[in-house]
Amino acid sequence: MWAKLALRLFFRELRRGELTIIFAAISLAVLTVFSLSSVTERIRLNIEQKSADFIAADRRLSSNHELDENYLKVAQDFGLRTAQNIYFDSMLFAGDELVLGSIKAVSNSHPLRGKITLKDALEGEQYEVAAAPAQGEAWLSEGLFYTLGLKVGDQVEIGAGMFSVTKVLVQEPDAAFFSLAGNKRVLLNIADIPATQAVQPGSDVFYRLLFAGDEQLLKDYYVWLKPQLRENQSWQGIKDRQSPLGENLERSERFLLLAGLFGIMLAAVAMAVSAKRYCERQYDPVAMMKTLGGSRRTIKRIFLMHLSLVTVSSLLIGLAIGYGLQEVAVDYLTQFVANELPAAGPRPWLLSIAIGVVCALMFSLKPLLDLFDIPPLRVLRRSLGDKLAVSRVHMALSVGTIFMLMWLFSGDIKTTLLLFAGTATLMGVLFGLSRVFFSAGRKLGLSPGNSWSLAIATLQKRANANAVQLISFALAIKLMLFLFVLKNDMISDWQMQVPEDAPNAFLINIGERDVDQFKQFFAEQNIHHEAFYPVFRGRVNALNGEAFARRVSRQEGEEQQEDARSGVGRELNLTWTDTLPDGNEILEGQWFEQTDELQVSVFEGTAERVGIELGDTLTFLVNTQTFEAKVTSIRSVDWGTLKPNFVMIFNSAMAQRLPVTYFTAAKLEDSHVRPISRKLLQYPTVSMIDIKNNIAQVQSMIAQVSLAIGFVLSIVLISGALVLISQVQASLAERMQEVVILRTLGARGRLIKLATLYEFLLLGALAGFVAALVSDVTLFIIQQQLFGVDGRLHPYVWLLGPASGAAFVAFIGYFMVAHTMRQNTQGLLRKVA
C-alpha cells in the first residue's frame, strides 16, 4: 500500500518539479565526476603512453655488465613483451674516412613502444616504423653521412664487419636525453654483434633490457626481480627518469588531479544545498500526512523510496550525459594531440557511481531525519520545524563528506588537505565578514525609497541565509579563479622553461683554441648559442678533511667501511666562471669575488644530500691532482631550462691549473643540419648532442595538459553556475513574499528590480573579493608544496575577483528571479499560498 502511495506521490512531484533540484544536483555530481575523471584519465594515460614511447618500453633494466638471460625468460613467462639493447663505441670506415660512432644493437622486437623515424635518402621524406634493422644492414644518423661522405646504399665497415647503409636514422624513441652520440649514431641488429668483433671481454659495453605489458604484471615481475638486482643495475620507468620529461610528467599528473578535485567540490556543494532545500519544501506535506494518520515508518519508507528512485535515475542520466560530454571533449582534444586517446577503463564509471550514491545518502541523511521529525501541528503553526532549517550537524556532515569525496578522488591526503584547508579558511573568513557587513549596513542611514537602501535592508533581513549564500558564491568563484590562474600560471611556467630560443643541441669536447672558430661559425650561420664553458671531470673526495667512502671492488670481496661518510658517489662535470649562469639563483652566501683563493658554488640538492654548508672545505681529485676549495655559496638550479648547468662551479682561480675542453649549447633549425655537420667534419673530436625530440615531447605534454585544463575549467564554470542557481532557487519562495509585500506597499517595479540587482552585485563583489584573496594565498602554497616552483601572488586577481564575482552572481541571480518579478501580484499570491 505504501509503495503505491509513494509512486503516486513521486510521479506527482515529478510533474510539479519538486524533485527537480535534487535530481539535477545528483546528475550534476555524476556527470561532472565522470566527464572530469574520464577526460583527465585519458589525457594522463596518453601522456604516460607517449612517455613510455619515449623510452621505447614501459620499464627498462640497465646495467654496465651483461644481464642474466633468465631475466628475459621469466619476464616472458609473466606475459611481458621484451627486447634487448646493447650499446658500445666502434670505429666506422668508409673509403678514406673514419670516425668513432656510437653503436646501438637491438633485437628484432625493438622498439616495444614508440616508433623510429627514418628517411630513405638525405633529402627524402621522414616516416616512422616500429622495426629493427635487418641482419647485415646499418641505419646511420644524418651527421655520419656527411662525415663519411656516404649515401644510402653504400657500404660501411663497423669494427671487423661490413654493412649496407639502408636508412637515414632521424630519431629514436629511446635516445638518451644527453647522449654523446648526438650526430654519430648507428643502429644495428643485435645478431650482427659477432660480425663486428667489437664486443670483447673487458670492452666498454652498456646493456639494457626492455619490458612492456600490463601495469600489474610489470609490478609483479619487479617483485620477483628486485631481490636479484645488484647496486649497479637500475630498474626504471619514465617517472624515474632524471630529465625534464619525468619532472613534467609528475607535474602534469598533479595538475590534472587538482583540476578534477574542483569539479568534485562544486558538485558536492550543489548536492548539499539542493538536498537540504528539497527536504525543507516537504515539511508541510509531511505535517499533513501525520495529521491524517500517517506513521513515521510509512513516511520514512515513502521518502526513502523517492530518494532511491531519484538517485538511480540521476545516476543513469548523469552517466549518459557525462559519457556524451567526455566523447565530445575527447574528439576535440584528439584533433590537437594527433592520435587517438586511450580508453579510460572502469575507474571513471565506478568513481562516478560511488560518488553519486555517497552524495545522495550523506547529503540527504540529516535533512531526511529532520523531515521525519516535523510535528503535525505545523499545519496550524507554520513556524514549527523552522529551527531545523539551520543544522550544524548537517553542515558538519556535509563538510566531512566533501573531504572524504575529495580524498577518494585524489588518493592524495596532502593535496586534499591543502585544498580543503583553503576552502575552510574561505568559509570562516566570509561568515565573519558577512556578519560585520550586514550589521554595518544598518548604520548607513540610506534614504527610504532608494534601491541601494532596499538592497541592504534585504541583505540584513536574510543575514543568516545570505551568509550561507555568500559562502557558496565565494566557493564557486574561488575555484574558478583558482583554476584560471593556476592554468595560466603553470602553463606559462612550463612554456618559459622551454622558450622558443631554448637550445636543442649541445656541443662538447671543443678545444680551447677552437672556441673562437665556433663563435664565428655561429655568427655567420645566425645560430643562437649559450656561453662557452670550460669543462673537466673531477671527484669530491673529502669534506672538511673527512674522506668520503671510497669505491670498493666486489670482485675482490671488499666491503665498504660502515663508518665512512657517503659522498657524491660519482665523477662530476665541473667548470669555472665569474658570471652566475642563467637559471641559477644564490640561496645562501654570495657569488665569487676577485681572489686567488679557490672557491666553489654548490647545487642545493647536492649540498643537502651530502651535508655541505657555507664555509666548508671540499677536496677534489682531478686526474692525479688534488685541490681544496671553500664553499662560498649554495645555488638553486633550474634544470628544466635545458641550458648548460653544473652541480659545482669554481671561480676563475681554477683557470690555467689543468687542461680542459669547452662545452656550449645552441638552437639549431633544420637548415643548420648540413652546415653544422660539415663544420664538425673539420673537428672530429667534437661531438654534438641532439635533444630536439626531447623538447618536442615536453612541449606536446604541455599542450595536452593545457587543453585538458581548458575543458575542466569549462566544466567547473558550469558547475559553479549550477551551485549559484541552486542557492538562488532556495530563496525564491521568500523573495515572492517580499515582492508581494513591496507591491502592496506601493513600491514601483523598477525599484524592486534594481534593489534585487544591487543585492546580487553586493553579494558577488564581496564573495569575489574574499575568494580572490584566499585562492591566491592557497595557490601560493600549492605552487610550492605540490609543484615545486617558487610561489608568487597575483594582485590582478584581487581586482578580477570582485569584478567577475559581481558580474557572475548578478547575471545568474537576476536571471533566476526575473520571472518572479514579471508576474502580477495575484499570481504571486497564489504561489505563495
PDB file of N, CA and C in Angstrom, residues 416-479:
ATOM      1  N   THR A 416      44.545  16.956  -0.868  1.00  0.00           N
ATOM      2  CA  THR A 416      43.203  17.144  -0.325  1.00  0.00           C
ATOM      3  C   THR A 416      43.215  18.112   0.846  1.00  0.00           C
ATOM      4  N   LEU A 417      44.160  17.962   1.748  1.00  0.00           N
ATOM      5  CA  LEU A 417      44.238  18.839   2.912  1.00  0.00           C
ATOM      6  C   LEU A 417      44.505  20.284   2.518  1.00  0.00           C
ATOM      7  N   LEU A 418      45.390  20.498   1.542  1.00  0.00           N
ATOM      8  CA  LEU A 418      45.699  21.858   1.118  1.00  0.00           C
ATOM      9  C   LEU A 418      44.466  22.559   0.556  1.00  0.00           C
ATOM     10  N   LEU A 419      43.750  21.877  -0.332  1.00  0.00           N
ATOM     11  CA  LEU A 419      42.556  22.471  -0.916  1.00  0.00           C
ATOM     12  C   LEU A 419      41.452  22.642   0.131  1.00  0.00           C
ATOM     13  N   PHE A 420      41.299  21.636   0.963  1.00  0.00           N
ATOM     14  CA  PHE A 420      40.242  21.682   1.969  1.00  0.00           C
ATOM     15  C   PHE A 420      40.500  22.788   2.989  1.00  0.00           C
ATOM     16  N   ALA A 421      41.757  22.932   3.395  1.00  0.00           N
ATOM     17  CA  ALA A 421      42.102  23.985   4.353  1.00  0.00           C
ATOM     18  C   ALA A 421      41.847  25.360   3.755  1.00  0.00           C
ATOM     19  N   GLY A 422      42.201  25.525   2.474  1.00  0.00           N
ATOM     20  CA  GLY A 422      41.938  26.804   1.817  1.00  0.00           C
ATOM     21  C   GLY A 422      40.451  27.110   1.762  1.00  0.00           C
ATOM     22  N   THR A 423      39.643  26.081   1.488  1.00  0.00           N
ATOM     23  CA  THR A 423      38.197  26.272   1.419  1.00  0.00           C
ATOM     24  C   THR A 423      37.619  26.569   2.795  1.00  0.00           C
ATOM     25  N   ALA A 424      38.089  25.856   3.815  1.00  0.00           N
ATOM     26  CA  ALA A 424      37.607  26.095   5.179  1.00  0.00           C
ATOM     27  C   ALA A 424      37.947  27.511   5.636  1.00  0.00           C
ATOM     28  N   THR A 425      39.147  27.974   5.285  1.00  0.00           N
ATOM     29  CA  THR A 425      39.548  29.348   5.622  1.00  0.00           C
ATOM     30  C   THR A 425      38.623  30.346   4.950  1.00  0.00           C
ATOM     31  N   LEU A 426      38.318  30.094   3.696  1.00  0.00           N
ATOM     32  CA  LEU A 426      37.406  30.968   2.957  1.00  0.00           C
ATOM     33  C   LEU A 426      36.046  31.040   3.640  1.00  0.00           C
ATOM     34  N   MET A 427      35.516  29.898   4.058  1.00  0.00           N
ATOM     35  CA  MET A 427      34.202  29.864   4.693  1.00  0.00           C
ATOM     36  C   MET A 427      34.205  30.632   6.010  1.00  0.00           C
ATOM     37  N   GLY A 428      35.258  30.419   6.814  1.00  0.00           N
ATOM     38  CA  GLY A 428      35.332  31.113   8.096  1.00  0.00           C
ATOM     39  C   GLY A 428      35.434  32.618   7.936  1.00  0.00           C
ATOM     40  N   VAL A 429      36.322  33.061   7.029  1.00  0.00           N
ATOM     41  CA  VAL A 429      36.500  34.499   6.802  1.00  0.00           C
ATOM     42  C   VAL A 429      35.206  35.125   6.303  1.00  0.00           C
ATOM     43  N   LEU A 430      34.550  34.442   5.371  1.00  0.00           N
ATOM     44  CA  LEU A 430      33.346  35.001   4.779  1.00  0.00           C
ATOM     45  C   LEU A 430      32.197  35.085   5.777  1.00  0.00           C
ATOM     46  N   PHE A 431      32.053  34.062   6.596  1.00  0.00           N
ATOM     47  CA  PHE A 431      30.949  34.086   7.547  1.00  0.00           C
ATOM     48  C   PHE A 431      31.114  35.257   8.524  1.00  0.00           C
ATOM     49  N   GLY A 432      32.326  35.428   9.036  1.00  0.00           N
ATOM     50  CA  GLY A 432      32.571  36.554   9.939  1.00  0.00           C
ATOM     51  C   GLY A 432      32.414  37.886   9.243  1.00  0.00           C
ATOM     52  N   LEU A 433      32.939  37.964   8.010  1.00  0.00           N
ATOM     53  CA  LEU A 433      32.868  39.215   7.273  1.00  0.00           C
ATOM     54  C   LEU A 433      31.430  39.569   6.918  1.00  0.00           C
ATOM     55  N   SER A 434      30.648  38.568   6.595  1.00  0.00           N
ATOM     56  CA  SER A 434      29.257  38.824   6.222  1.00  0.00           C
ATOM     57  C   SER A 434      28.466  39.380   7.410  1.00  0.00           C
ATOM     58  N   ARG A 435      28.730  38.842   8.589  1.00  0.00           N
ATOM     59  CA  ARG A 435      28.026  39.340   9.768  1.00  0.00           C
ATOM     60  C   ARG A 435      28.370  40.808  10.030  1.00  0.00           C
ATOM     61  N   VAL A 436      29.651  41.131   9.899  1.00  0.00           N
ATOM     62  CA  VAL A 436      30.083  42.523  10.104  1.00  0.00           C
ATOM     63  C   VAL A 436      29.469  43.427   9.041  1.00  0.00           C
ATOM     64  N   PHE A 437      29.482  42.974   7.804  1.00  0.00           N
ATOM     65  CA  PHE A 437      28.986  43.781   6.685  1.00  0.00           C
ATOM     66  C   PHE A 437      27.488  44.034   6.822  1.00  0.00           C
ATOM     67  N   PHE A 438      26.733  42.970   7.110  1.00  0.00           N
ATOM     68  CA  PHE A 438      25.287  43.124   7.194  1.00  0.00           C
ATOM     69  C   PHE A 438      24.882  43.962   8.409  1.00  0.00           C
ATOM     70  N   SER A 439      25.648  43.841   9.492  1.00  0.00           N
ATOM     71  CA  SER A 439      25.357  44.651  10.685  1.00  0.00           C
ATOM     72  C   SER A 439      25.689  46.115  10.441  1.00  0.00           C
ATOM     73  N   ALA A 440      26.815  46.361   9.761  1.00  0.00           N
ATOM     74  CA  ALA A 440      27.238  47.735   9.494  1.00  0.00           C
ATOM     75  C   ALA A 440      26.257  48.446   8.584  1.00  0.00           C
ATOM     76  N   GLY A 441      25.559  47.681   7.758  1.00  0.00           N
ATOM     77  CA  GLY A 441      24.626  48.305   6.824  1.00  0.00           C
ATOM     78  C   GLY A 441      23.507  49.050   7.501  1.00  0.00           C
ATOM     79  N   ARG A 442      23.164  48.657   8.726  1.00  0.00           N
ATOM     80  CA  ARG A 442      22.081  49.318   9.437  1.00  0.00           C
ATOM     81  C   ARG A 442      22.433  50.755   9.812  1.00  0.00           C
ATOM     82  N   LYS A 443      23.705  51.059   9.881  1.00  0.00           N
ATOM     83  CA  LYS A 443      24.140  52.381  10.337  1.00  0.00           C
ATOM     84  C   LYS A 443      24.395  53.350   9.185  1.00  0.00           C
ATOM     85  N   LEU A 444      24.140  52.873   7.955  1.00  0.00           N
ATOM     86  CA  LEU A 444      24.463  53.734   6.815  1.00  0.00           C
ATOM     87  C   LEU A 444      23.464  54.879   6.667  1.00  0.00           C
ATOM     88  N   GLY A 445      22.250  54.656   7.134  1.00  0.00           N
ATOM     89  CA  GLY A 445      21.258  55.722   7.089  1.00  0.00           C
ATOM     90  C   GLY A 445      20.834  56.095   5.694  1.00  0.00           C
ATOM     91  N   LEU A 446      20.721  55.140   4.813  1.00  0.00           N
ATOM     92  CA  LEU A 446      20.289  55.411   3.457  1.00  0.00           C
ATOM     93  C   LEU A 446      18.806  55.791   3.431  1.00  0.00           C
ATOM     94  N   SER A 447      18.412  56.585   2.448  1.00  0.00           N
ATOM     95  CA  SER A 447      17.061  57.138   2.406  1.00  0.00           C
ATOM     96  C   SER A 447      16.040  56.097   1.969  1.00  0.00           C
ATOM     97  N   PRO A 448      14.825  56.184   2.484  1.00  0.00           N
ATOM     98  CA  PRO A 448      13.767  55.265   2.059  1.00  0.00           C
ATOM     99  C   PRO A 448      13.465  55.470   0.572  1.00  0.00           C
ATOM    100  N   GLY A 449      12.984  54.436  -0.067  1.00  0.00           N
ATOM    101  CA  GLY A 449      12.670  54.527  -1.481  1.00  0.00           C
ATOM    102  C   GLY A 449      13.861  54.438  -2.385  1.00  0.00           C
ATOM    103  N   ASN A 450      15.047  54.278  -1.804  1.00  0.00           N
ATOM    104  CA  ASN A 450      16.260  54.148  -2.597  1.00  0.00           C
ATOM    105  C   ASN A 450      16.551  52.668  -2.839  1.00  0.00           C
ATOM    106  N   SER A 451      16.970  52.330  -4.082  1.00  0.00           N
ATOM    107  CA  SER A 451      17.217  50.923  -4.428  1.00  0.00           C
ATOM    108  C   SER A 451      18.350  50.342  -3.600  1.00  0.00           C
ATOM    109  N   TRP A 452      19.407  51.136  -3.359  1.00  0.00           N
ATOM    110  CA  TRP A 452      20.520  50.642  -2.542  1.00  0.00           C
ATOM    111  C   TRP A 452      20.060  50.386  -1.111  1.00  0.00           C
ATOM    112  N   SER A 453      19.217  51.290  -0.586  1.00  0.00           N
ATOM    113  CA  SER A 453      18.703  51.097   0.769  1.00  0.00           C
ATOM    114  C   SER A 453      17.902  49.808   0.863  1.00  0.00           C
ATOM    115  N   LEU A 454      17.050  49.578  -0.129  1.00  0.00           N
ATOM    116  CA  LEU A 454      16.232  48.372  -0.128  1.00  0.00           C
ATOM    117  C   LEU A 454      17.099  47.116  -0.254  1.00  0.00           C
ATOM    118  N   ALA A 455      18.148  47.185  -1.081  1.00  0.00           N
ATOM    119  CA  ALA A 455      19.049  46.036  -1.259  1.00  0.00           C
ATOM    120  C   ALA A 455      19.752  45.696   0.045  1.00  0.00           C
ATOM    121  N   ILE A 456      20.255  46.736   0.749  1.00  0.00           N
ATOM    122  CA  ILE A 456      20.973  46.498   2.006  1.00  0.00           C
ATOM    123  C   ILE A 456      20.012  46.012   3.090  1.00  0.00           C
ATOM    124  N   ALA A 457      18.801  46.556   3.081  1.00  0.00           N
ATOM    125  CA  ALA A 457      17.802  46.105   4.055  1.00  0.00           C
ATOM    126  C   ALA A 457      17.460  44.637   3.829  1.00  0.00           C
ATOM    127  N   THR A 458      17.372  44.233   2.586  1.00  0.00           N
ATOM    128  CA  THR A 458      17.085  42.829   2.268  1.00  0.00           C
ATOM    129  C   THR A 458      18.227  41.931   2.714  1.00  0.00           C
ATOM    130  N   LEU A 459      19.455  42.393   2.515  1.00  0.00           N
ATOM    131  CA  LEU A 459      20.614  41.622   2.974  1.00  0.00           C
ATOM    132  C   LEU A 459      20.591  41.442   4.481  1.00  0.00           C
ATOM    133  N   GLN A 460      20.218  42.521   5.195  1.00  0.00           N
ATOM    134  CA  GLN A 460      20.151  42.449   6.660  1.00  0.00           C
ATOM    135  C   GLN A 460      19.048  41.500   7.116  1.00  0.00           C
ATOM    136  N   LYS A 461      17.929  41.525   6.416  1.00  0.00           N
ATOM    137  CA  LYS A 461      16.771  40.719   6.816  1.00  0.00           C
ATOM    138  C   LYS A 461      17.088  39.222   6.716  1.00  0.00           C
ATOM    139  N   ARG A 462      17.862  38.846   5.686  1.00  0.00           N
ATOM    140  CA  ARG A 462      18.216  37.433   5.498  1.00  0.00           C
ATOM    141  C   ARG A 462      19.696  37.224   5.817  1.00  0.00           C
ATOM    142  N   ALA A 463      20.136  37.740   6.937  1.00  0.00           N
ATOM    143  CA  ALA A 463      21.570  37.714   7.250  1.00  0.00           C
ATOM    144  C   ALA A 463      22.123  36.299   7.275  1.00  0.00           C
ATOM    145  N   ASN A 464      21.444  35.389   7.985  1.00  0.00           N
ATOM    146  CA  ASN A 464      21.945  34.015   8.079  1.00  0.00           C
ATOM    147  C   ASN A 464      21.927  33.319   6.727  1.00  0.00           C
ATOM    148  N   ALA A 465      20.796  33.449   6.029  1.00  0.00           N
ATOM    149  CA  ALA A 465      20.688  32.807   4.712  1.00  0.00           C
ATOM    150  C   ALA A 465      21.694  33.408   3.732  1.00  0.00           C
ATOM    151  N   ASN A 466      21.874  34.729   3.802  1.00  0.00           N
ATOM    152  CA  ASN A 466      22.829  35.376   2.911  1.00  0.00           C
ATOM    153  C   ASN A 466      24.260  34.974   3.219  1.00  0.00           C
ATOM    154  N   ALA A 467      24.548  34.739   4.510  1.00  0.00           N
ATOM    155  CA  ALA A 467      25.893  34.294   4.871  1.00  0.00           C
ATOM    156  C   ALA A 467      26.198  32.947   4.226  1.00  0.00           C
ATOM    157  N   VAL A 468      25.195  32.046   4.245  1.00  0.00           N
ATOM    158  CA  VAL A 468      25.372  30.743   3.594  1.00  0.00           C
ATOM    159  C   VAL A 468      25.502  30.917   2.083  1.00  0.00           C
ATOM    160  N   GLN A 469      24.641  31.777   1.518  1.00  0.00           N
ATOM    161  CA  GLN A 469      24.727  32.040   0.080  1.00  0.00           C
ATOM    162  C   GLN A 469      26.085  32.632  -0.286  1.00  0.00           C
ATOM    163  N   LEU A 470      26.543  33.551   0.553  1.00  0.00           N
ATOM    164  CA  LEU A 470      27.826  34.194   0.298  1.00  0.00           C
ATOM    165  C   LEU A 470      28.951  33.164   0.263  1.00  0.00           C
ATOM    166  N   ILE A 471      28.906  32.213   1.172  1.00  0.00           N
ATOM    167  CA  ILE A 471      29.931  31.162   1.197  1.00  0.00           C
ATOM    168  C   ILE A 471      29.864  30.328  -0.076  1.00  0.00           C
ATOM    169  N   SER A 472      28.642  29.964  -0.493  1.00  0.00           N
ATOM    170  CA  SER A 472      28.507  29.166  -1.720  1.00  0.00           C
ATOM    171  C   SER A 472      28.990  29.940  -2.943  1.00  0.00           C
ATOM    172  N   PHE A 473      28.589  31.220  -3.035  1.00  0.00           N
ATOM    173  CA  PHE A 473      29.046  32.042  -4.155  1.00  0.00           C
ATOM    174  C   PHE A 473      30.570  32.139  -4.167  1.00  0.00           C
ATOM    175  N   ALA A 474      31.132  32.433  -2.979  1.00  0.00           N
ATOM    176  CA  ALA A 474      32.585  32.611  -2.894  1.00  0.00           C
ATOM    177  C   ALA A 474      33.324  31.331  -3.234  1.00  0.00           C
ATOM    178  N   LEU A 475      32.767  30.197  -2.803  1.00  0.00           N
ATOM    179  CA  LEU A 475      33.413  28.918  -3.100  1.00  0.00           C
ATOM    180  C   LEU A 475      33.455  28.678  -4.603  1.00  0.00           C
ATOM    181  N   ALA A 476      32.333  28.914  -5.277  1.00  0.00           N
ATOM    182  CA  ALA A 476      32.302  28.729  -6.731  1.00  0.00           C
ATOM    183  C   ALA A 476      33.277  29.682  -7.419  1.00  0.00           C
ATOM    184  N   ILE A 477      33.274  30.949  -6.989  1.00  0.00           N
ATOM    185  CA  ILE A 477      34.173  31.937  -7.601  1.00  0.00           C
ATOM    186  C   ILE A 477      35.622  31.589  -7.313  1.00  0.00           C
ATOM    187  N   LYS A 478      35.896  31.160  -6.070  1.00  0.00           N
ATOM    188  CA  LYS A 478      37.265  30.829  -5.688  1.00  0.00           C
ATOM    189  C   LYS A 478      37.827  29.709  -6.557  1.00  0.00           C
ATOM    190  N   LEU A 479      37.024  28.656  -6.746  1.00  0.00           N
ATOM    191  CA  LEU A 479      37.509  27.525  -7.524  1.00  0.00           C
ATOM    192  C   LEU A 479      37.730  27.902  -8.985  1.00  0.00           C
TER     193      LEU A 479
END
